[in-house]
């Protein structure tokens, strides 16, 4: 007798499966990351007095969620939209002086000072997107191999008459003369217009 071993699923995996799993487009993922980072930066400014550490720590999970929630067709956009979201979100905590020039200088300085967090979040998004792409390519390869094993190709003797028949039909259609002004076999005859 054989005993069937049923592998139980860990409770952590069951809890993670209950979380939402949206599939965002590339633009949607960029908007999600930008809006989330802007709101988190405003909360950071109100509660933690524009703490760079808090903003950087909040940026890492937003980067991971952006890379996890983008749809497979737009995986390339995750590492691109995450730095843009960082720049959008750092604006409220940049602490620039009055005027447009002072705000821009504060933003550039904040981006330079927080470059470590920026690179870390971009690296996380890039790694997650790369792993998802590799898994997608492997699944596609397995699917193609399974399709190849399941359906055997037709023998060459069956395919030859069909291709010869379709070639002769195409040659007959090409040799048929076409009248001037005729739109083909399905054309509707037009009445002459009255002056």
Short mmCIF file of C-alpha atoms in Angstrom, two decimals:
data_model
loop_
_atom_site.label_atom_id
_atom_site.label_comp_id
_atom_site.label_asym_id
_atom_site.label_seq_id
_atom_site.Cartn_x
_atom_site.Cartn_y
_atom_site.Cartn_z
CA UNK A 1 0.00 0.00 0.00
CA UNK A 2 1.08 3.50 -0.77
CA UNK A 3 0.39 6.42 1.47
CA UNK A 4 -0.29 9.75 -0.11
CA UNK A 5 1.49 12.55 1.68
CA UNK A 6 -0.48 15.75 1.66
CA UNK A 7 1.72 18.76 2.14
CA UNK A 8 0.08 21.34 4.38
CA UNK A 9 0.34 24.97 3.43
CA UNK A 10 2.05 27.17 6.05
CA UNK A 11 -0.23 29.74 7.70
CA UNK A 12 1.99 32.59 6.48
CA UNK A 13 1.35 31.60 2.87
CA UNK A 14 -2.39 31.38 3.54
CA UNK A 15 -2.32 34.87 5.08
CA UNK A 16 -0.40 36.26 2.10
CA UNK A 17 -2.91 34.76 -0.34
CA UNK A 18 -5.68 36.78 1.31
CA UNK A 19 -3.99 40.06 0.47
CA UNK A 20 -5.13 41.91 -2.65
CA UNK A 21 -3.25 41.04 -5.80
CA UNK A 22 -4.06 43.78 -8.30
CA UNK A 23 -2.49 43.91 -11.75
CA UNK A 24 -1.62 47.50 -12.59
CA UNK A 25 -0.59 48.80 -15.97
CA UNK A 26 2.73 50.58 -16.28
CA UNK A 27 1.11 54.00 -15.93
CA UNK A 28 -1.09 52.74 -13.09
CA UNK A 29 1.92 51.40 -11.20
CA UNK A 30 3.71 54.74 -11.65
CA UNK A 31 0.67 56.65 -10.41
CA UNK A 32 0.26 54.28 -7.47
CA UNK A 33 3.89 54.68 -6.41
CA UNK A 34 3.92 58.47 -6.91
CA UNK A 35 0.68 59.13 -5.04
CA UNK A 36 1.60 56.75 -2.24
CA UNK A 37 5.02 58.33 -1.76
CA UNK A 38 3.57 61.84 -1.83
CA UNK A 39 0.97 60.96 0.83
CA UNK A 40 3.59 59.17 2.95
CA UNK A 41 5.92 62.18 2.66
CA UNK A 42 3.12 64.49 3.84
CA UNK A 43 2.44 62.17 6.80
CA UNK A 44 6.19 62.06 7.50
CA UNK A 45 6.33 65.85 7.50
CA UNK A 46 3.38 66.13 9.90
CA UNK A 47 4.25 63.34 12.33
CA UNK A 48 8.02 62.85 12.16
CA UNK A 49 9.24 66.36 11.23
CA UNK A 50 10.45 65.36 7.71
CA UNK A 51 12.59 62.44 8.83
CA UNK A 52 14.73 61.07 6.00
CA UNK A 53 15.01 57.69 7.71
CA UNK A 54 11.24 57.25 7.94
CA UNK A 55 10.76 58.32 4.31
CA UNK A 56 13.48 55.96 3.10
CA UNK A 57 12.12 53.03 5.10
CA UNK A 58 8.63 53.65 3.72
CA UNK A 59 10.00 53.86 0.18
CA UNK A 60 11.34 50.29 0.21
CA UNK A 61 7.97 48.48 0.66
CA UNK A 62 6.29 50.82 -1.83
CA UNK A 63 8.98 49.86 -4.37
CA UNK A 64 8.41 46.17 -3.68
CA UNK A 65 4.61 46.49 -3.98
CA UNK A 66 4.94 48.43 -7.23
CA UNK A 67 7.07 45.66 -8.74
CA UNK A 68 4.76 42.94 -7.42
CA UNK A 69 1.52 44.55 -8.56
CA UNK A 70 2.48 45.62 -12.07
CA UNK A 71 1.07 43.30 -14.72
CA UNK A 72 3.48 40.93 -16.49
CA UNK A 73 3.34 42.83 -19.79
CA UNK A 74 4.60 46.01 -18.08
CA UNK A 75 7.31 44.57 -15.82
CA UNK A 76 9.94 46.81 -17.39
CA UNK A 77 8.19 49.93 -16.08
CA UNK A 78 8.55 49.06 -12.39
CA UNK A 79 12.23 50.03 -12.00
CA UNK A 80 11.56 53.16 -14.08
CA UNK A 81 8.51 54.45 -12.20
CA UNK A 82 9.95 53.89 -8.71
CA UNK A 83 12.67 56.62 -8.91
CA UNK A 84 10.10 59.03 -10.34
CA UNK A 85 7.83 58.27 -7.38
CA UNK A 86 10.73 58.90 -5.02
CA UNK A 87 11.34 62.32 -6.57
CA UNK A 88 7.63 63.20 -6.41
CA UNK A 89 7.39 62.14 -2.80
CA UNK A 90 10.56 63.84 -1.59
CA UNK A 91 9.22 67.26 -2.57
CA UNK A 92 7.17 67.88 0.64
CA UNK A 93 10.13 66.98 2.90
CA UNK A 94 12.90 68.64 0.85
CA UNK A 95 12.80 71.80 2.95
CA UNK A 96 13.75 74.30 0.28
CA UNK A 97 13.72 78.04 0.87
CA UNK A 98 11.14 80.48 -0.48
CA UNK A 99 10.80 80.92 -4.22
CA UNK A 100 10.99 78.58 -7.17
CA UNK A 101 14.80 78.45 -7.27
CA UNK A 102 15.02 77.63 -3.57
CA UNK A 103 12.47 74.83 -3.91
CA UNK A 104 14.34 73.32 -6.86
CA UNK A 105 17.66 73.49 -5.00
CA UNK A 106 16.06 71.86 -1.95
CA UNK A 107 14.66 69.08 -4.14
CA UNK A 108 18.02 68.43 -5.86
CA UNK A 109 19.82 68.44 -2.50
CA UNK A 110 17.29 66.01 -1.01
CA UNK A 111 17.67 63.67 -3.98
CA UNK A 112 21.46 63.75 -3.61
CA UNK A 113 21.33 63.16 0.14
CA UNK A 114 18.80 60.31 -0.14
CA UNK A 115 20.51 58.59 -3.08
CA UNK A 116 21.12 55.45 -1.01
CA UNK A 117 17.41 54.95 -0.37
CA UNK A 118 16.67 55.75 -4.02
CA UNK A 119 19.13 53.14 -5.28
CA UNK A 120 17.96 50.58 -2.72
CA UNK A 121 14.30 50.89 -3.69
CA UNK A 122 15.14 50.82 -7.39
CA UNK A 123 17.27 47.71 -6.84
CA UNK A 124 14.43 45.98 -4.99
CA UNK A 125 11.96 46.81 -7.77
CA UNK A 126 14.43 45.66 -10.43
CA UNK A 127 15.14 42.36 -8.68
CA UNK A 128 11.47 41.57 -8.14
CA UNK A 129 10.62 42.45 -11.75
CA UNK A 130 13.53 40.31 -13.02
CA UNK A 131 12.49 37.30 -10.94
CA UNK A 132 8.90 37.64 -12.14
CA UNK A 133 10.07 37.88 -15.76
CA UNK A 134 12.25 34.76 -15.43
CA UNK A 135 9.37 32.83 -13.86
CA UNK A 136 7.06 33.99 -16.64
CA UNK A 137 9.52 32.85 -19.32
CA UNK A 138 9.93 29.45 -17.64
CA UNK A 139 6.16 28.98 -17.42
CA UNK A 140 5.79 29.89 -21.09
CA UNK A 141 8.53 27.43 -22.04
CA UNK A 142 6.85 24.66 -20.02
CA UNK A 143 3.54 25.45 -21.70
CA UNK A 144 5.07 25.29 -25.17
CA UNK A 145 6.79 22.00 -24.38
CA UNK A 146 3.55 20.56 -23.00
CA UNK A 147 1.69 21.63 -26.15
CA UNK A 148 4.38 20.02 -28.30
CA UNK A 149 4.12 16.71 -26.47
CA UNK A 150 0.32 16.67 -26.40
CA UNK A 151 -0.44 17.23 -30.06
CA UNK A 152 1.66 15.36 -32.63
CA UNK A 153 2.17 17.19 -35.94
CA UNK A 154 0.36 15.88 -38.96
CA UNK A 155 2.34 13.65 -41.35
CA UNK A 156 3.93 15.31 -44.37
CA UNK A 157 1.75 13.26 -46.76
CA UNK A 158 -1.39 14.85 -45.29
CA UNK A 159 -0.03 18.37 -45.57
CA UNK A 160 1.27 18.19 -49.14
CA UNK A 161 -2.07 17.93 -51.01
CA UNK A 162 -3.55 20.78 -49.00
CA UNK A 163 -0.66 23.09 -49.74
CA UNK A 164 -0.70 22.15 -53.45
CA UNK A 165 -4.45 22.77 -53.62
CA UNK A 166 -4.17 26.15 -51.92
CA UNK A 167 -1.25 27.09 -54.22
CA UNK A 168 -3.26 26.20 -57.34
CA UNK A 169 -6.28 28.17 -56.05
CA UNK A 170 -4.10 31.22 -55.43
CA UNK A 171 -2.58 30.94 -58.92
CA UNK A 172 -6.06 30.69 -60.52
CA UNK A 173 -7.22 33.79 -58.62
CA UNK A 174 -4.15 35.73 -59.70
CA UNK A 175 -4.62 34.73 -63.36
CA UNK A 176 -8.28 35.88 -63.48
CA UNK A 177 -8.58 39.13 -65.42
CA UNK A 178 -9.96 42.12 -63.54
CA UNK A 179 -12.12 44.69 -65.26
CA UNK A 180 -11.38 48.34 -64.77
CA UNK A 181 -13.49 49.82 -61.99
CA UNK A 182 -14.53 46.42 -60.63
CA UNK A 183 -13.87 45.91 -56.95
CA UNK A 184 -13.59 42.13 -57.07
CA UNK A 185 -16.13 39.32 -56.84
CA UNK A 186 -18.00 40.89 -53.91
CA UNK A 187 -18.32 44.36 -55.45
CA UNK A 188 -21.77 45.91 -55.73
CA UNK A 189 -22.78 47.31 -59.14
CA UNK A 190 -23.24 51.07 -59.01
CA UNK A 191 -25.85 53.05 -60.92
CA UNK A 192 -24.69 55.91 -63.01
CA UNK A 193 -25.30 59.29 -61.40
CA UNK A 194 -27.74 61.67 -62.99
CA UNK A 195 -26.56 65.17 -63.86
#
